[in-house]
PDB file of C-alpha atoms in Angstrom:
ATOM      1  CA  MET A 992      37.448 270.089  54.778  1.00  0.00           C
ATOM      2  CA  THR A 993      35.566 271.740  51.909  1.00  0.00           C
ATOM      3  CA  HIS A 994      32.001 273.363  52.411  1.00  0.00           C
ATOM      4  CA  ALA A 995      30.439 270.352  50.193  1.00  0.00           C
ATOM      5  CA  MET A 996      31.812 267.861  52.827  1.00  0.00           C
ATOM      6  CA  ILE A 997      30.541 270.180  56.008  1.00  0.00           C
ATOM      7  CA  TYR A 998      27.170 270.232  54.277  1.00  0.00           C
ATOM      8  CA  GLY A 999      27.353 266.756  53.223  1.00  0.00           C
ATOM      9  CA  SER A1000      27.612 265.388  56.531  1.00  0.00           C
ATOM     10  CA  ARG A1001      25.171 267.606  58.516  1.00  0.00           C
ATOM     11  CA  LEU A1002      22.431 266.666  55.988  1.00  0.00           C
ATOM     12  CA  PRO A1003      21.482 263.179  57.484  1.00  0.00           C
ATOM     13  CA  LEU A1004      21.282 264.988  60.967  1.00  0.00           C
ATOM     14  CA  ARG A1005      18.836 267.449  59.451  1.00  0.00           C
ATOM     15  CA  LEU A1006      16.847 265.065  57.494  1.00  0.00           C
ATOM     16  CA  ALA A1007      16.712 262.832  60.984  1.00  0.00           C
ATOM     17  CA  ALA A1008      15.805 266.149  63.108  1.00  0.00           C
ATOM     18  CA  VAL A1009      12.712 266.509  60.616  1.00  0.00           C
ATOM     19  CA  CYS A1010      11.404 262.923  60.761  1.00  0.00           C
ATOM     20  CA  LEU A1011      11.663 263.166  64.612  1.00  0.00           C
ATOM     21  CA  MET A1012      10.058 266.558  64.514  1.00  0.00           C
ATOM     22  CA  ALA A1013       7.199 265.040  61.951  1.00  0.00           C
ATOM     23  CA  THR A1014       7.105 261.796  64.406  1.00  0.00           C
ATOM     24  CA  ALA A1015       6.479 264.058  67.412  1.00  0.00           C
ATOM     25  CA  VAL A1016       3.594 265.760  65.919  1.00  0.00           C
ATOM     26  CA  LEU A1017       1.979 263.101  64.769  1.00  0.00           C
ATOM     27  CA  GLY A1018       2.025 261.338  67.821  1.00  0.00           C
ATOM     28  CA  LEU A1019       0.697 264.658  69.773  1.00  0.00           C
ATOM     29  CA  ALA A1020      -2.033 264.394  67.062  1.00  0.00           C
ATOM     30  CA  SER A1021      -3.067 261.035  67.814  1.00  0.00           C
ATOM     31  CA  ILE A1022      -3.033 261.855  71.467  1.00  0.00           C
ATOM     32  CA  GLN A1023      -5.235 264.858  71.300  1.00  0.00           C
ATOM     33  CA  ALA A1024      -7.801 262.869  68.818  1.00  0.00           C
ATOM     34  CA  GLY A1025      -8.080 260.166  71.476  1.00  0.00           C
ATOM     35  CA  ALA A1026      -8.655 262.554  74.225  1.00  0.00           C
ATOM     36  CA  ALA A1027     -11.212 263.905  72.370  1.00  0.00           C
ATOM     37  CA  GLN A1028     -12.781 261.016  71.438  1.00  0.00           C
ATOM     38  CA  HIS A1029     -12.923 260.083  75.067  1.00  0.00           C
ATOM     39  CA  GLN A1030     -14.191 263.426  76.114  1.00  0.00           C
ATOM     40  CA  ALA A1031     -17.187 262.488  73.882  1.00  0.00           C
ATOM     41  CA  ALA A1032     -17.942 259.023  74.576  1.00  0.00           C
ATOM     42  CA  SER A1033     -18.106 260.731  78.306  1.00  0.00           C
ATOM     43  CA  ALA A1034     -20.261 263.154  78.005  1.00  0.00           C
ATOM     44  CA  TYR A1035     -22.583 260.784  75.566  1.00  0.00           C
ATOM     45  CA  ALA A1036     -22.515 258.230  78.652  1.00  0.00           C
ATOM     46  CA  GLN A1037     -23.494 260.995  80.955  1.00  0.00           C
ATOM     47  CA  GLY A1038     -26.451 262.152  78.869  1.00  0.00           C
ATOM     48  CA  ASP A1039     -24.711 265.292  77.969  1.00  0.00           C
ATOM     49  CA  TYR A1040     -25.578 264.566  74.113  1.00  0.00           C
ATOM     50  CA  GLU A1041     -25.162 268.175  73.153  1.00  0.00           C
ATOM     51  CA  SER A1042     -21.412 268.261  74.261  1.00  0.00           C
ATOM     52  CA  ALA A1043     -20.854 264.668  73.048  1.00  0.00           C
ATOM     53  CA  TYR A1044     -22.288 265.911  69.552  1.00  0.00           C
ATOM     54  CA  ARG A1045     -20.302 268.943  69.422  1.00  0.00           C
ATOM     55  CA  ASP A1046     -17.169 267.304  70.297  1.00  0.00           C
ATOM     56  CA  TYR A1047     -17.578 264.293  67.877  1.00  0.00           C
ATOM     57  CA  LEU A1048     -18.498 266.867  65.200  1.00  0.00           C
ATOM     58  CA  LYS A1049     -14.853 268.561  65.666  1.00  0.00           C
ATOM     59  CA  SER A1050     -13.139 265.315  65.377  1.00  0.00           C
ATOM     60  CA  ALA A1051     -15.411 264.040  62.477  1.00  0.00           C
ATOM     61  CA  LYS A1052     -14.397 267.062  60.479  1.00  0.00           C
ATOM     62  CA  LYS A1053     -10.734 266.045  61.171  1.00  0.00           C
ATOM     63  CA  GLY A1054     -11.152 262.835  59.253  1.00  0.00           C
ATOM     64  CA  ASP A1055     -12.041 260.744  62.621  1.00  0.00           C
ATOM     65  CA  ALA A1056     -14.035 257.651  61.087  1.00  0.00           C
ATOM     66  CA  TYR A1057     -15.955 256.635  64.607  1.00  0.00           C
ATOM     67  CA  ALA A1058     -16.509 260.350  65.061  1.00  0.00           C
ATOM     68  CA  GLN A1059     -18.076 260.478  61.515  1.00  0.00           C
ATOM     69  CA  TYR A1060     -20.407 257.379  62.539  1.00  0.00           C
ATOM     70  CA  ARG A1061     -21.670 258.759  65.758  1.00  0.00           C
ATOM     71  CA  VAL A1062     -22.144 262.114  64.329  1.00  0.00           C
ATOM     72  CA  SER A1063     -24.283 260.215  61.697  1.00  0.00           C
ATOM     73  CA  PHE A1064     -26.196 258.067  64.511  1.00  0.00           C
ATOM     74  CA  MET A1065     -26.861 261.292  66.604  1.00  0.00           C
ATOM     75  CA  SER A1066     -28.436 262.959  63.897  1.00  0.00           C
ATOM     76  CA  ALA A1067     -30.706 260.097  62.792  1.00  0.00           C
ATOM     77  CA  LEU A1068     -32.199 260.068  65.978  1.00  0.00           C
ATOM     78  CA  GLY A1069     -31.849 263.443  67.165  1.00  0.00           C
ATOM     79  CA  LEU A1070     -29.601 263.178  70.124  1.00  0.00           C
ATOM     80  CA  GLY A1071     -27.727 266.635  70.833  1.00  0.00           C
ATOM     81  CA  THR A1072     -29.114 267.994  67.753  1.00  0.00           C
ATOM     82  CA  GLU A1073     -31.956 267.961  65.624  1.00  0.00           C
ATOM     83  CA  VAL A1074     -33.194 265.065  63.644  1.00  0.00           C
ATOM     84  CA  ASP A1075     -31.656 265.512  60.565  1.00  0.00           C
ATOM     85  CA  PRO A1076     -31.449 262.438  58.163  1.00  0.00           C
ATOM     86  CA  VAL A1077     -29.958 264.132  55.218  1.00  0.00           C
ATOM     87  CA  GLU A1078     -27.260 265.193  57.376  1.00  0.00           C
ATOM     88  CA  SER A1079     -27.093 261.895  59.237  1.00  0.00           C
ATOM     89  CA  MET A1080     -26.553 259.961  55.634  1.00  0.00           C
ATOM     90  CA  ALA A1081     -24.154 262.445  54.363  1.00  0.00           C
ATOM     91  CA  TRP A1082     -21.656 261.919  57.133  1.00  0.00           C
ATOM     92  CA  ALA A1083     -22.281 258.099  57.005  1.00  0.00           C
ATOM     93  CA  ILE A1084     -21.386 257.808  53.426  1.00  0.00           C
ATOM     94  CA  VAL A1085     -18.343 259.966  54.397  1.00  0.00           C
ATOM     95  CA  ALA A1086     -17.565 257.587  57.217  1.00  0.00           C
ATOM     96  CA  GLU A1087     -17.986 254.502  54.998  1.00  0.00           C
ATOM     97  CA  GLN A1088     -14.932 255.455  52.921  1.00  0.00           C
ATOM     98  CA  SER A1089     -12.642 254.579  55.571  1.00  0.00           C
ATOM     99  CA  THR A1090     -14.802 251.771  57.123  1.00  0.00           C
ATOM    100  CA  GLY A1091     -16.178 249.525  54.083  1.00  0.00           C
ATOM    101  CA  GLU A1092     -18.252 246.606  54.883  1.00  0.00           C
ATOM    102  CA  LEU A1093     -18.237 247.643  58.365  1.00  0.00           C
ATOM    103  CA  LEU A1094     -21.184 250.140  57.912  1.00  0.00           C
ATOM    104  CA  SER A1095     -23.405 248.212  55.424  1.00  0.00           C
ATOM    105  CA  ASP A1096     -26.204 247.027  57.506  1.00  0.00           C
ATOM    106  CA  TYR A1097     -25.844 250.553  59.141  1.00  0.00           C
ATOM    107  CA  LEU A1098     -26.237 252.356  55.491  1.00  0.00           C
ATOM    108  CA  SER A1099     -29.199 250.043  54.451  1.00  0.00           C
ATOM    109  CA  ALA A1100     -30.740 250.839  57.587  1.00  0.00           C
ATOM    110  CA  LEU A1101     -30.314 254.212  57.439  1.00  0.00           C
ATOM    111  CA  ALA A1102     -31.231 254.813  53.720  1.00  0.00           C
ATOM    112  CA  ALA A1103     -34.568 253.686  54.755  1.00  0.00           C
ATOM    113  CA  LEU A1104     -34.782 256.581  56.982  1.00  0.00           C
ATOM    114  CA  VAL A1105     -34.256 258.996  54.699  1.00  0.00           C
ATOM    115  CA  PRO A1106     -37.818 260.396  53.143  1.00  0.00           C
ATOM    116  CA  ALA A1107     -38.038 259.726  49.267  1.00  0.00           C
ATOM    117  CA  LYS A1108     -38.461 263.550  48.747  1.00  0.00           C
ATOM    118  CA  ASP A1109     -35.449 264.329  50.417  1.00  0.00           C
ATOM    119  CA  ARG A1110     -33.382 261.577  48.456  1.00  0.00           C
ATOM    120  CA  LYS A1111     -31.762 264.348  46.180  1.00  0.00           C
ATOM    121  CA  LYS A1112     -31.022 266.711  48.301  1.00  0.00           C
ATOM    122  CA  THR A1113     -29.024 264.026  50.275  1.00  0.00           C
ATOM    123  CA  GLN A1114     -27.096 263.046  47.534  1.00  0.00           C
ATOM    124  CA  LYS A1115     -26.126 266.861  47.104  1.00  0.00           C
ATOM    125  CA  LYS A1116     -25.067 267.132  50.459  1.00  0.00           C
ATOM    126  CA  ALA A1117     -23.105 263.893  50.244  1.00  0.00           C
ATOM    127  CA  ASP A1118     -21.446 265.246  47.507  1.00  0.00           C
ATOM    128  CA  TYR A1119     -20.500 268.435  49.350  1.00  0.00           C
ATOM    129  CA  PHE A1120     -19.410 266.588  52.415  1.00  0.00           C
ATOM    130  CA  LEU A1121     -17.064 263.853  50.292  1.00  0.00           C
ATOM    131  CA  ARG A1122     -15.545 266.760  48.915  1.00  0.00           C
ATOM    132  CA  ARG A1123     -14.899 268.654  51.999  1.00  0.00           C
ATOM    133  CA  TRP A1124     -14.386 266.037  54.343  1.00  0.00           C
ATOM    134  CA  GLY A1125     -13.607 262.789  52.039  1.00  0.00           C
ATOM    135  CA  ASP A1126     -10.557 261.206  51.216  1.00  0.00           C
ATOM    136  CA  ASP A1127      -8.257 262.844  48.343  1.00  0.00           C
ATOM    137  CA  ASP A1128     -10.016 261.330  45.494  1.00  0.00           C
ATOM    138  CA  SER A1129     -13.398 262.693  46.644  1.00  0.00           C
ATOM    139  CA  ARG A1130     -11.745 266.355  47.073  1.00  0.00           C
ATOM    140  CA  ASP A1131     -10.147 265.963  43.394  1.00  0.00           C
ATOM    141  CA  SER A1132     -13.135 264.812  41.815  1.00  0.00           C
ATOM    142  CA  GLY A1133     -15.169 266.983  39.675  1.00  0.00           C
ATOM    143  CA  GLY A1134     -18.290 265.174  39.085  1.00  0.00           C
ATOM    144  CA  GLY A1135     -20.824 264.111  41.051  1.00  0.00           C
ATOM    145  CA  LEU A1136     -20.167 261.773  43.891  1.00  0.00           C
ATOM    146  CA  ALA A1137     -23.251 260.239  45.260  1.00  0.00           C
ATOM    147  CA  ARG A1138     -25.596 258.757  42.715  1.00  0.00           C
ATOM    148  CA  PRO A1139     -28.744 256.762  43.110  1.00  0.00           C
ATOM    149  CA  SER A1140     -28.428 252.775  42.105  1.00  0.00           C
ATOM    150  CA  GLU A1141     -31.822 252.904  40.347  1.00  0.00           C
ATOM    151  CA  GLY A1142     -31.478 252.096  36.822  1.00  0.00           C
ATOM    152  CA  GLY A1143     -27.722 252.180  36.760  1.00  0.00           C
ATOM    153  CA  CYS A1144     -26.418 249.819  39.876  1.00  0.00           C
ATOM    154  CA  THR A1145     -27.865 247.095  41.959  1.00  0.00           C
ATOM    155  CA  GLY A1146     -26.585 246.339  45.411  1.00  0.00           C
ATOM    156  CA  SER A1147     -28.000 246.332  49.040  1.00  0.00           C
ATOM    157  CA  ARG A1148     -25.679 249.426  50.248  1.00  0.00           C
ATOM    158  CA  LEU A1149     -23.670 252.386  48.889  1.00  0.00           C
ATOM    159  CA  ARG A1150     -20.617 250.988  46.700  1.00  0.00           C
ATOM    160  CA  ALA A1151     -17.609 252.650  45.642  1.00  0.00           C
ATOM    161  CA  ASN A1152     -17.670 250.675  42.173  1.00  0.00           C
ATOM    162  CA  CYS A1153     -20.806 249.333  40.908  1.00  0.00           C
ATOM    163  CA  GLY A1154     -20.604 248.356  36.956  1.00  0.00           C
ATOM    164  CA  ALA A1155     -18.569 250.520  34.278  1.00  0.00           C
ATOM    165  CA  SER A1156     -20.734 253.438  34.708  1.00  0.00           C
ATOM    166  CA  ALA A1157     -19.642 254.392  37.961  1.00  0.00           C
ATOM    167  CA  GLY A1158     -16.292 256.557  37.538  1.00  0.00           C
ATOM    168  CA  GLY A1159     -13.494 256.992  39.929  1.00  0.00           C
ATOM    169  CA  GLY A1160     -14.328 258.402  43.139  1.00  0.00           C
ATOM    170  CA  SER A1161     -18.019 257.611  42.414  1.00  0.00           C
ATOM    171  CA  TYR A1162     -20.445 256.444  45.310  1.00  0.00           C
ATOM    172  CA  TRP A1163     -23.696 254.445  44.577  1.00  0.00           C
ATOM    173  CA  ILE A1164     -26.554 254.384  47.093  1.00  0.00           C
ATOM    174  CA  SER A1165     -29.246 251.797  47.006  1.00  0.00           C
ATOM    175  CA  TRP A1166     -32.158 253.615  48.937  1.00  0.00           C
ATOM    176  CA  GLY A1167     -34.600 250.736  48.840  1.00  0.00           C
ATOM    177  CA  GLN A1168     -38.183 251.452  50.513  1.00  0.00           C
ATOM    178  CA  ASP A1169     -38.827 254.884  52.173  1.00  0.00           C
ATOM    179  CA  ARG A1170     -39.312 253.466  56.070  1.00  0.00           C
ATOM    180  CA  SER A1171     -38.863 257.301  57.391  1.00  0.00           C
ATOM    181  CA  GLY A1172     -42.438 257.093  59.008  1.00  0.00           C
ATOM    182  CA  ASP A1173     -41.739 253.535  61.033  1.00  0.00           C
ATOM    183  CA  PRO A1174     -40.881 254.063  64.214  1.00  0.00           C
ATOM    184  CA  LYS A1175     -39.697 250.503  64.340  1.00  0.00           C
ATOM    185  CA  GLN A1176     -36.773 251.662  61.615  1.00  0.00           C
ATOM    186  CA  ARG A1177     -35.361 253.570  64.193  1.00  0.00           C
ATOM    187  CA  GLN A1178     -35.375 250.723  66.476  1.00  0.00           C
ATOM    188  CA  VAL A1179     -33.382 248.756  63.851  1.00  0.00           C
ATOM    189  CA  LEU A1180     -30.910 251.270  63.725  1.00  0.00           C
ATOM    190  CA  GLN A1181     -30.465 251.376  67.577  1.00  0.00           C
ATOM    191  CA  GLN A1182     -29.494 247.559  67.410  1.00  0.00           C
ATOM    192  CA  ILE A1183     -27.008 247.948  64.831  1.00  0.00           C
ATOM    193  CA  ASP A1184     -25.259 251.063  66.887  1.00  0.00           C
ATOM    194  CA  GLU A1185     -25.524 248.774  69.951  1.00  0.00           C
ATOM    195  CA  THR A1186     -23.906 245.768  68.029  1.00  0.00           C
ATOM    196  CA  LEU A1187     -21.057 248.260  66.500  1.00  0.00           C
ATOM    197  CA  LEU A1188     -20.240 249.611  70.195  1.00  0.00           C
ATOM    198  CA  GLU A1189     -20.357 246.113  71.666  1.00  0.00           C
ATOM    199  CA  ALA A1190     -17.724 244.789  68.521  1.00  0.00           C
ATOM    200  CA  SER A1191     -14.134 245.098  69.192  1.00  0.00           C
ATOM    201  CA  VAL A1192     -13.414 247.441  66.283  1.00  0.00           C
ATOM    202  CA  ASP A1193     -10.007 249.513  65.229  1.00  0.00           C
ATOM    203  CA  TRP A1194     -11.970 252.316  63.456  1.00  0.00           C
ATOM    204  CA  PRO A1195      -9.667 254.135  61.006  1.00  0.00           C
ATOM    205  CA  GLY A1196      -8.370 257.781  61.937  1.00  0.00           C
ATOM    206  CA  SER A1197      -9.113 257.085  65.873  1.00  0.00           C
TER     207      SER A1197
END
């Protein structure tokens, strides 16, 4: 038997071993992600918001869309962290990449909580977040990603494609009216959150 034949006979076995190893690694990662999310949810339910926020943030940075949403919501209301509508909106935009229409009402309500004076800063932070924790297109993009809809695009929510002026990987934010000083707007956000938590949703990346 030649060396070529020996090598050829072993190659499929090596490929099979690599595939099995990759499957095991992915399976372990999925189990760990599920455990981390359960730990965060448990801490949240017990009112330990600081621990919940810390655990959700770790998962959010690993691409867990549900964790990204929870970090956004907790930042908006100051649960376990300081109230930060800029940070909240940036995480919501990252989560929207994976969830699409699921977060449309949430994004619209959250956008109204961002003070008008902070909206340009929010767009810059969203750009940074999309490049660091967004999908591959966002990380590879060299241009600005989060752009306001006024004057170039219409719509009630953040959109991945809004007219010819939106390039590949561009996201458009329809800000709407500034309601950052209206406590009722926070109640709207809480009601939307309750609806999302009650719904049976398969969150991408979870």
